[in-house]
Amino acid sequence: MKVNYLSFKGICHALVLTLLSVATLSAQRVNGVVTDAESNEVLPGATIVVKNEGRGTATDSEGKFSLEASEGEVLTVSLVGYAPKTVTVGTSLTLNLSLSPDNQLDEVIVTALGISREKKSLGYAAQEIKGEDLTKARETNIINSLSGKVAGVTIVGNPSGIGSSSRITIRGERSLNINRNQPLFVVDGVPISNELRGSSGSSYQEADYGNGAGFVNPDDVESITVLKGASAAALYGSRANNGVILITTKTGKNTKGIGVSVNSTVSFENVLRLPDYQNVYGQGLGGVFEFKDGNGGGAADGVDENWGPKMEGQLLAQFDSPTSNGFRGGDVGNLFNTIGPVNLDQQLAARGSINATPWVARPDNIKDFFETGVTQTHNVALTGSNANGDFRLSYTWLDQVGTVPNTDLKRNTISFAGGYNLSPKLKVRTAINYLTNKSANRPNLSYGTENIMYLFNCWLGRQVNTASLRDYWQAGREDLNQFNYNYNYHDNPYFGLYENTNSQDINRVYGNVSLTYDLRDDLSLMLRSGTDASNEFRARRRAYSTQRFQRGSYREERIGFTELNTDFLLNYKKTLNQRFDLNLGLGGNAMRQVGRFSDVIAPELAVPGIYTLSNSRVALQNLTNTPYTEKRIHSLYATGQLGFNNYLFLDVSARNDWSSTLPSDSRSYLYYAANVSAVLTDALNIKSDILSFAKLRFGVAQVGNDTDPYQLATTYAAQQAVLGSPSYSESSILINANLKPEISTSIETGVDVRFFHNRVGLDFTYYNTQSKNQILPIPLTITSGYSARIINAGLIENQGMEVTLNITPIRNRNFSWDIALNFSRNRSEVKELFTDPESGQEVSNYVLATRYVTVEARVGEQMGNMYGIGYARVSSDPASNYYDPTGQNVGQIVYNSQGKPIPTSSRILLGNYNPDWLGGIGNTFSYKGLSLGVLFDVRSGGKLYSHTQTVGREGGTIEETLEGRADGYDLTVAGNGVIGEGVVQNADGTFSANTAKLSAREWHTTYTLGRGLIEGVMYDASFTKLREVRLGYTLPNKYLGKSSLRDLSITFVGRNLALWTKVPHVDPETSSNVGGTIIPGVESVALPSTRSWGVNLGFRF
Amino acid sequence: MKYTFLKSLSILGLIVLASGCTKNFDEINTNPNAPTAVNSGLLLPQIQRDMMNALLGETWGIGNIVIQHTAKNQFVNEDRYLWGELNGIWNNVYDNNRDIKIILQQSEANGENNYKAVALIMKSWMFSLATDAYGDVPYSEAISAKEGQNYPKYDTQEEIYNGILGDLKTASDLLGTSSESVAGDVIFKGDISKWKKLANSLRIRALMRISRKRDVRADLRAIVDNTATYPIFESVADNAVYAYSASAPDQFPLFSSRIGSFNEFRASKTLLDTLQSLNDPRMPIFFRPTPDTESSANPVFAGIPNGLNDVDALQYNGGPQFQSRIGSTFYEQAISTSGLSITKGIVMTFAELQFLLAEAAEKGLISGDAKAYYENGVNASFQFYGLTTPAGYLTLPEVAYGGTQEGNLAKIGFQKWVSLYFQGLEAWFDWRRTGIPALLPGISNQNDDKIPVRFRYPIIEQALNADSRKAAVDRQGPDDLNSKMWHLK
């Protein structure tokens, strides 16, 4: 018989039944009011649920409710801060209920394996975000919505405006591999990919294609739980070592009948912050400029810097000045190898002479280049449930137009969740999400010609009217020659964005199906299979005359990724006697990950404007050496929870993994977790008006971890053929055939106390993690023949604290004010690195990443320390070259005889990119149906390197470069020239003040001594952001009368509205993206972040 | 009871399913994308390409400038000796020696003497570039991470040169003693006799390089007087060059530069003026007429002095329109027939060998006709550019051989300097030893009026091989541009 239930036909039949037959009982409508038993004030927001039926409602702003219930049914009324109450429906159609304030807390939170548990029973820190917080003030990348709301979470992103990628870390950096510090994302119990795949190489600059978890649709999310520690690792495996972001999708449970909900948001984005540009001097050099061919033909017109004439309205030939023959000044093609060598003289003659136009500043030339971004999201969801099942079907359409011209994103998500009780003992559930994500163009990132910010922040002439660049082909040479203000170094930004596109097309499905069978009342078995499968196609076009691609180029990248998880979980649950509750689980998981990649490039195009691989002028090149990867992990785990008198809870779990990536003798590894929660107020029977609730928790967890596939054998990588000869090179990463699994051990302890009938709540957590035997490619000097060797190494200690404080200063009948504060602080210290057991050679520092600065792990120092060349300074150390026995000049910067700072001979510590602490302050004010939420996000401390500062000075673009040219470039004029503040060392070793004056350009172009001395461009990355403002109104349903419309709400939202920081020019909350790795602490001419304003409308019927 | 038993059995089955099936894990973790062994012929091509491209990169960016073949009119840091990190040679020498070592090991095991010799010659050439650029560098302990050496010591330059000279001789002796053909050789296409000539020609270069420190007379004579055993280059046909192609990705590397990045390099007044005074027909290949006059009836050539500051450089002579650019065969014409015959990656040429021999003969280190070597060198240089030496050129007072030894050495040095156009790094290495021609430091230089004589070690070495580096610095002198390496001391 049971076999029938399991048949496919049976399941389909059941699902159809679920959709169609939503039961209607012979019910009556019960009305009532819920009040506070002590104050008699009405209580809005109390929920009334019909027990075991899944039907329910909530009280409105006047404490009133109305629902259908049959005589004899039991109603449960609950509200946070009050003791729940159950009543049985009688014959009366009116039910007025009063609730007593309760010291008990029955908050429920979704935890590992999707199990809802009372928060008080948890022995570890977890924080929850409701789905509503994600959909009203929405972000295209859902990860960004967590900013400022969860203690201990750091998020840095690449602000491209259209669902760009974000890096999230919880409780700081534990791993020496900078890519392995992110948490695991789990949707409905099954892990999903959070891959960020790089896209550079062969002269193509990095473009931001988003990160895997960023594609989750906020409209389908019921809640997000952040499990901060490693406690859940036994249940989700090693990847949960860095915490878990647990996403629970919406279902049709607890909805009455068939319901339809609609939620729409339209928001407008503009640029939050642009650099402060100077608006005094235009393009040129030494005060001179005149356009002839943009290539050095005119006076300094090949120069792409702003050391030219003052912009005073004088008449000068410019690229957009009209010519005698009706062309523009810049309509002259010099790009030689596009259509063969060109005769410049003939072209100049054809163009005609330039009629000079006024030389004026364009203060808004960059601001005006950016457009108003528009994001529309529309969601419609159909839900239904009855005693036997429930379903939810949802469709979401996202359409985004970025602030960067010609960038967009279109995402369609269909989500289905359903469950059905096939028999009283057998339940089936599924949740499936299918999405398509398309972008015609994603902007390029990082320093280089393909990123518009490279041009804007560093080089663009301040006199250039960007609107003149909009018509970006040279007259008569469409598809062949771009039109630009400078042909020596740059691409026209409109040309780059409209012609050189980076498209993306993703199809992805993730979800799971599960069967739960109750073997006995106290024993159940769950079988589940889940997958995350995606196919991505990226096409990248480069037009003829692009600086880096004179003959154009075309590239196709295909990325296929599948992760399949198959689980079983046997669960035993028993109340042993009056005092003990026992819950035991035995589970297993088989995980398989397969990746398929191809990346093919047509290095040059035969025919301009045709973007196909077959239009390649030369042989196609293959750019990937790893077309296929596969990895498997098999696991068994056991968990147990023991509850005592509902105030003492013990959780234990253990897991054994078998990973395909490790050598056979160390393939199997066991790890465990245990934690305790004690509710003191209950245990000690404390009843107090002051202390409402107190809980202590303590946990310890150990996690083992594996590595990437194919790390055990040296291989040879195919190289680009050399003049037709195929070629290979041995991998420069030295493998280690004897790898052991990584092990990290963490302890966590915390306290949760509530006061004044839960109107003040404080949660404090301290944690300490020791991560050892990390598997990582430890960099070697290339003189050893290898760039890195893979080893088990290191001991990183990570400790910190998290505090959340919730206060409700005012709560009365009509008005309430809630404050939510969170604060966190983390320190990661490198305790040990590596000592070669054979040679005894010791590794005392480890370079995690290099980009302008080196991020190094040195024994005894903090993780995230950044090193680089600094200023040589006068020292009190007699061994120093700059020793000052008098002590008078100690600390001063030492200049050379030419007035330039002397660099230190070796790299010095320039700071740490990790913040000292993070904080968030949320205020919510509610008045009847109206609510106002204001969220501030604070980050204190941490250093940032700014490439905008370095190069913006060289280009004379930013405001700072006015120093030393108060009145032109004549050094004899007062105010011109710069004398660096510091000393010079005299021949006799004494010091005297530096008096050497440098021209403004000399000073600013060598401010970093050719980008080598970077101490002067490190900034305190602290900031405060007005992260979110939300003003919402929910229309009481009574005004909707008999219409079927319900819960009509309208919300005005603003995100990232204001920024306060000491970092000049840029948003410190940005990062640099190199080869798929986001490097924190480095700003590399990132696209400006955006602020958004929008309106959200929701209703149901 | 039976019911429970069945349940237990099925659960046990699941457990076995989850954990037991790890038998094929080794297979799953076997990389299907890449081989674990390849033959030497597949390793050689990319070594040759990478080294040539690395050498050309530093030649263009630094060598040609410091030796005053070219000068910069924008972004003049290099020309003012504000040299940032110059890691191209370093990284490529060591990165590619990994594969060289594998060829050596494989050829040793297989008795492939030709491959072994070719690898030894490549290795010697590569390490000569490294030590000539940096001084003391890791050598004897280099490329040994597999054997557990993570921190190779820096050998003295003397030890390195001893190693190079030994390896080159070994290579010459080995070549032809086995029968395998050298596949994957894009320089000589497997021509063993040419490799042998290169080995011995490089020995002469190396011996002359260290001739200030050591009496190299006997070693030189052992080669020059015995060319039947130790053949050397006999004509331009023996030139060790890497020929680029007309199509991507094998084009001359500069072909794909941004136009501005190419044109910020201009003719150095130092070289251009002397060529002009000699009416040297190589000049129009090296340089273009000023943009202003290029298409006029009377094209004018004009260089700019080295080491000017940005403003002075760009405005020199009235601006870029009046400053000669670098020859078009090195840029847009690099893919034309004439470009392909000139713009090559160069290991060593017949011309250079002749000038070395002329110097050795003039100094009495070898017997032989210094004048003949000299004139062969000049002729070979013209030949390289598809020219014949103009009638009367060799009798010009500035060119004609004869007279004092000092005068002759100056003429050899000068012609060699010219012939090493676009081999700026080699020209600089050689100039440091001879001081010919007499060059003045760039005008607004930032190096205390000294022409640099070495590269700084890569900064990353401070983090990854600190102790070894420090020992080298303590021995050799401060890690700056001015410390003299062993063979210059």
mmCIF file of C-alpha atoms in Angstrom, chain A residues 370-571:
data_model
loop_
_atom_site.group_PDB
_atom_site.id
_atom_site.type_symbol
_atom_site.label_atom_id
_atom_site.label_comp_id
_atom_site.label_asym_id
_atom_site.label_seq_id
_atom_site.Cartn_x
_atom_site.Cartn_y
_atom_site.Cartn_z
ATOM 1 C CA PHE A 370 25.631 58.639 -14.870
ATOM 2 C CA GLU A 371 21.964 58.059 -15.375
ATOM 3 C CA THR A 372 19.111 57.506 -12.994
ATOM 4 C CA GLY A 373 18.843 53.808 -12.458
ATOM 5 C CA VAL A 374 15.416 52.277 -12.277
ATOM 6 C CA THR A 375 14.643 48.994 -10.596
ATOM 7 C CA GLN A 376 11.252 47.384 -10.812
ATOM 8 C CA THR A 377 10.339 44.244 -9.011
ATOM 9 C CA HIS A 378 6.914 42.715 -9.232
ATOM 10 C CA ASN A 379 5.906 39.632 -7.401
ATOM 11 C CA VAL A 380 2.666 37.761 -7.445
ATOM 12 C CA ALA A 381 2.170 34.738 -5.294
ATOM 13 C CA LEU A 382 -0.646 32.260 -5.077
ATOM 14 C CA THR A 383 -1.005 30.348 -1.844
ATOM 15 C CA GLY A 384 -3.356 27.833 -0.401
ATOM 16 C CA SER A 385 -3.594 25.273 2.311
ATOM 17 C CA ASN A 386 -5.866 22.864 3.975
ATOM 18 C CA ALA A 387 -5.559 20.174 6.559
ATOM 19 C CA ASN A 388 -3.676 17.916 4.201
ATOM 20 C CA GLY A 389 -1.418 20.210 2.343
ATOM 21 C CA ASP A 390 -0.303 23.600 1.238
ATOM 22 C CA PHE A 391 1.300 25.221 -1.704
ATOM 23 C CA ARG A 392 2.761 28.487 -2.832
ATOM 24 C CA LEU A 393 3.463 29.465 -6.389
ATOM 25 C CA SER A 394 5.255 32.685 -6.985
ATOM 26 C CA TYR A 395 6.552 34.610 -9.928
ATOM 27 C CA THR A 396 8.895 37.545 -9.667
ATOM 28 C CA TRP A 397 10.011 39.840 -12.393
ATOM 29 C CA LEU A 398 12.997 42.053 -11.788
ATOM 30 C CA ASP A 399 14.030 44.648 -14.280
ATOM 31 C CA GLN A 400 16.918 46.901 -13.512
ATOM 32 C CA VAL A 401 18.532 49.648 -15.509
ATOM 33 C CA GLY A 402 21.805 50.701 -13.960
ATOM 34 C CA THR A 403 23.195 54.121 -13.241
ATOM 35 C CA VAL A 404 26.017 53.294 -15.616
ATOM 36 C CA PRO A 405 24.705 53.808 -19.152
ATOM 37 C CA ASN A 406 23.722 50.668 -21.039
ATOM 38 C CA THR A 407 23.933 48.341 -18.087
ATOM 39 C CA ASP A 408 20.952 46.286 -17.082
ATOM 40 C CA LEU A 409 19.694 43.194 -15.394
ATOM 41 C CA LYS A 410 16.560 41.164 -15.984
ATOM 42 C CA ARG A 411 15.689 38.369 -13.655
ATOM 43 C CA ASN A 412 12.677 36.084 -13.670
ATOM 44 C CA THR A 413 12.126 33.758 -10.771
ATOM 45 C CA ILE A 414 9.492 31.094 -10.513
ATOM 46 C CA SER A 415 9.232 29.454 -7.194
ATOM 47 C CA PHE A 416 7.060 26.605 -6.116
ATOM 48 C CA ALA A 417 6.742 25.264 -2.610
ATOM 49 C CA GLY A 418 4.298 22.612 -1.644
ATOM 50 C CA GLY A 419 3.604 19.901 0.825
ATOM 51 C CA TYR A 420 1.054 17.214 1.130
ATOM 52 C CA ASN A 421 0.243 14.631 3.707
ATOM 53 C CA LEU A 422 0.001 11.572 1.544
ATOM 54 C CA SER A 423 -1.135 9.619 4.517
ATOM 55 C CA PRO A 424 -1.199 10.443 8.184
ATOM 56 C CA LYS A 425 2.318 9.105 8.318
ATOM 57 C CA LEU A 426 3.808 10.105 5.015
ATOM 58 C CA LYS A 427 4.446 13.679 4.041
ATOM 59 C CA VAL A 428 6.025 15.036 0.922
ATOM 60 C CA ARG A 429 7.428 18.532 0.521
ATOM 61 C CA THR A 430 9.154 20.336 -2.238
ATOM 62 C CA ALA A 431 10.566 23.766 -2.855
ATOM 63 C CA ILE A 432 11.869 24.563 -6.297
ATOM 64 C CA ASN A 433 13.204 27.816 -7.604
ATOM 65 C CA TYR A 434 13.941 28.441 -11.221
ATOM 66 C CA LEU A 435 15.519 31.650 -12.337
ATOM 67 C CA THR A 436 16.797 33.258 -15.457
ATOM 68 C CA ASN A 437 19.159 36.127 -15.093
ATOM 69 C CA LYS A 438 20.124 38.169 -18.087
ATOM 70 C CA SER A 439 22.245 41.193 -18.530
ATOM 71 C CA ALA A 440 23.100 42.734 -21.850
ATOM 72 C CA ASN A 441 26.056 44.425 -20.265
ATOM 73 C CA ARG A 442 27.791 44.267 -16.939
ATOM 74 C CA PRO A 443 30.346 47.011 -16.361
ATOM 75 C CA ASN A 444 34.065 46.382 -16.134
ATOM 76 C CA LEU A 445 35.904 46.834 -12.878
ATOM 77 C CA SER A 446 39.353 47.677 -11.626
ATOM 78 C CA TYR A 447 42.111 49.910 -12.837
ATOM 79 C CA GLY A 448 42.468 49.967 -16.618
ATOM 80 C CA THR A 449 41.050 51.320 -19.854
ATOM 81 C CA GLU A 450 37.941 49.184 -19.783
ATOM 82 C CA ASN A 451 36.623 50.687 -16.553
ATOM 83 C CA ILE A 452 35.034 54.108 -16.964
ATOM 84 C CA MET A 453 36.192 55.140 -13.500
ATOM 85 C CA TYR A 454 39.784 54.708 -14.636
ATOM 86 C CA LEU A 455 39.070 57.516 -17.053
ATOM 87 C CA PHE A 456 36.892 59.613 -14.769
ATOM 88 C CA ASN A 457 38.796 59.462 -11.489
ATOM 89 C CA CYS A 458 42.250 59.570 -12.954
ATOM 90 C CA TRP A 459 42.563 61.058 -16.379
ATOM 91 C CA LEU A 460 39.578 62.698 -18.044
ATOM 92 C CA GLY A 461 40.119 66.327 -19.060
ATOM 93 C CA ARG A 462 38.138 68.547 -16.742
ATOM 94 C CA GLN A 463 37.040 70.585 -19.769
ATOM 95 C CA VAL A 464 35.609 67.548 -21.541
ATOM 96 C CA ASN A 465 31.895 67.748 -22.001
ATOM 97 C CA THR A 466 30.977 64.071 -21.774
ATOM 98 C CA ALA A 467 27.746 64.735 -23.658
ATOM 99 C CA SER A 468 29.901 65.444 -26.717
ATOM 100 C CA LEU A 469 31.164 61.878 -26.540
ATOM 101 C CA ARG A 470 27.689 60.376 -26.784
ATOM 102 C CA ASP A 471 27.864 60.191 -30.570
ATOM 103 C CA TYR A 472 30.820 57.868 -30.382
ATOM 104 C CA TRP A 473 31.718 56.924 -33.944
ATOM 105 C CA GLN A 474 33.864 59.101 -36.110
ATOM 106 C CA ALA A 475 31.893 60.585 -38.961
ATOM 107 C CA GLY A 476 31.916 58.131 -41.855
ATOM 108 C CA ARG A 477 33.823 55.467 -39.959
ATOM 109 C CA GLU A 478 31.058 53.729 -38.051
ATOM 110 C CA ASP A 479 32.048 50.312 -36.706
ATOM 111 C CA LEU A 480 35.679 51.131 -37.418
ATOM 112 C CA ASN A 481 36.877 54.144 -35.479
ATOM 113 C CA GLN A 482 35.637 55.456 -32.207
ATOM 114 C CA PHE A 483 35.362 59.197 -31.680
ATOM 115 C CA ASN A 484 37.180 60.472 -28.627
ATOM 116 C CA TYR A 485 38.802 63.420 -26.927
ATOM 117 C CA ASN A 486 42.146 61.633 -26.758
ATOM 118 C CA TYR A 487 43.387 58.881 -29.006
ATOM 119 C CA ASN A 488 46.652 58.151 -27.251
ATOM 120 C CA TYR A 489 45.498 56.170 -24.272
ATOM 121 C CA HIS A 490 41.766 56.047 -23.777
ATOM 122 C CA ASP A 491 38.489 54.687 -24.950
ATOM 123 C CA ASN A 492 35.427 56.856 -25.240
ATOM 124 C CA PRO A 493 33.340 55.809 -22.211
ATOM 125 C CA TYR A 494 30.090 55.646 -24.193
ATOM 126 C CA PHE A 495 31.815 53.631 -26.888
ATOM 127 C CA GLY A 496 33.123 51.283 -24.228
ATOM 128 C CA LEU A 497 29.725 50.800 -22.613
ATOM 129 C CA TYR A 498 27.633 50.508 -25.765
ATOM 130 C CA GLU A 499 29.997 48.532 -27.980
ATOM 131 C CA ASN A 500 32.287 46.603 -25.656
ATOM 132 C CA THR A 501 29.681 44.722 -23.724
ATOM 133 C CA ASN A 502 29.912 41.886 -21.213
ATOM 134 C CA SER A 503 26.678 39.984 -21.362
ATOM 135 C CA GLN A 504 25.435 37.289 -19.059
ATOM 136 C CA ASP A 505 22.734 34.707 -19.367
ATOM 137 C CA ILE A 506 22.105 32.370 -16.476
ATOM 138 C CA ASN A 507 19.608 29.581 -16.096
ATOM 139 C CA ARG A 508 19.564 28.164 -12.651
ATOM 140 C CA VAL A 509 17.419 25.837 -10.646
ATOM 141 C CA TYR A 510 17.769 25.102 -6.980
ATOM 142 C CA GLY A 511 15.485 23.277 -4.673
ATOM 143 C CA ASN A 512 14.682 19.992 -3.088
ATOM 144 C CA VAL A 513 12.125 17.282 -2.648
ATOM 145 C CA SER A 514 11.695 15.483 0.634
ATOM 146 C CA LEU A 515 9.661 12.626 1.999
ATOM 147 C CA THR A 516 9.055 12.198 5.684
ATOM 148 C CA TYR A 517 7.668 8.980 6.985
ATOM 149 C CA ASP A 518 6.609 8.476 10.576
ATOM 150 C CA LEU A 519 7.777 4.998 11.382
ATOM 151 C CA ARG A 520 6.282 5.307 14.823
ATOM 152 C CA ASP A 521 4.903 8.149 16.851
ATOM 153 C CA ASP A 522 8.377 8.930 18.077
ATOM 154 C CA LEU A 523 10.438 7.859 15.060
ATOM 155 C CA SER A 524 10.486 9.381 11.628
ATOM 156 C CA LEU A 525 12.615 9.066 8.547
ATOM 157 C CA MET A 526 13.250 11.843 6.088
ATOM 158 C CA LEU A 527 14.673 11.360 2.627
ATOM 159 C CA ARG A 528 15.632 14.379 0.669
ATOM 160 C CA SER A 529 17.343 15.246 -2.542
ATOM 161 C CA GLY A 530 18.333 18.756 -3.422
ATOM 162 C CA THR A 531 20.240 20.406 -6.198
ATOM 163 C CA ASP A 532 21.654 23.671 -7.365
ATOM 164 C CA ALA A 533 22.293 23.545 -11.059
ATOM 165 C CA SER A 534 23.180 26.456 -13.242
ATOM 166 C CA ASN A 535 24.294 27.167 -16.737
ATOM 167 C CA GLU A 536 25.838 30.475 -17.489
ATOM 168 C CA PHE A 537 26.800 31.940 -20.809
ATOM 169 C CA ARG A 538 28.926 35.035 -21.043
ATOM 170 C CA ALA A 539 29.638 36.776 -24.319
ATOM 171 C CA ARG A 540 32.083 39.623 -24.448
ATOM 172 C CA ARG A 541 32.435 41.947 -27.391
ATOM 173 C CA ARG A 542 35.208 44.325 -28.217
ATOM 174 C CA ALA A 543 34.846 46.620 -31.182
ATOM 175 C CA TYR A 544 37.463 47.674 -33.707
ATOM 176 C CA SER A 545 39.576 50.629 -32.553
ATOM 177 C CA THR A 546 39.343 49.712 -28.870
ATOM 178 C CA GLN A 547 42.666 50.654 -27.300
ATOM 179 C CA ARG A 548 43.427 47.108 -26.194
ATOM 180 C CA PHE A 549 41.784 45.463 -29.197
ATOM 181 C CA GLN A 550 42.591 47.384 -32.334
ATOM 182 C CA ARG A 551 40.978 44.719 -34.463
ATOM 183 C CA GLY A 552 38.247 43.918 -32.013
ATOM 184 C CA SER A 553 37.704 40.646 -30.230
ATOM 185 C CA TYR A 554 34.980 38.277 -29.129
ATOM 186 C CA ARG A 555 34.915 35.846 -26.258
ATOM 187 C CA GLU A 556 32.501 33.193 -25.134
ATOM 188 C CA GLU A 557 32.528 31.689 -21.711
ATOM 189 C CA ARG A 558 30.297 28.851 -20.583
ATOM 190 C CA ILE A 559 30.042 27.819 -16.980
ATOM 191 C CA GLY A 560 28.072 24.826 -15.854
ATOM 192 C CA PHE A 561 27.841 24.027 -12.201
ATOM 193 C CA THR A 562 25.857 21.363 -10.429
ATOM 194 C CA GLU A 563 25.729 20.426 -6.817
ATOM 195 C CA LEU A 564 23.606 17.497 -5.790
ATOM 196 C CA ASN A 565 22.885 16.620 -2.182
ATOM 197 C CA THR A 566 21.067 13.491 -1.150
ATOM 198 C CA ASP A 567 20.221 13.083 2.515
ATOM 199 C CA PHE A 568 18.500 10.848 4.925
ATOM 200 C CA LEU A 569 17.678 11.696 8.499
ATOM 201 C CA LEU A 570 16.245 9.341 11.021
ATOM 202 C CA ASN A 571 14.686 11.230 13.876
#
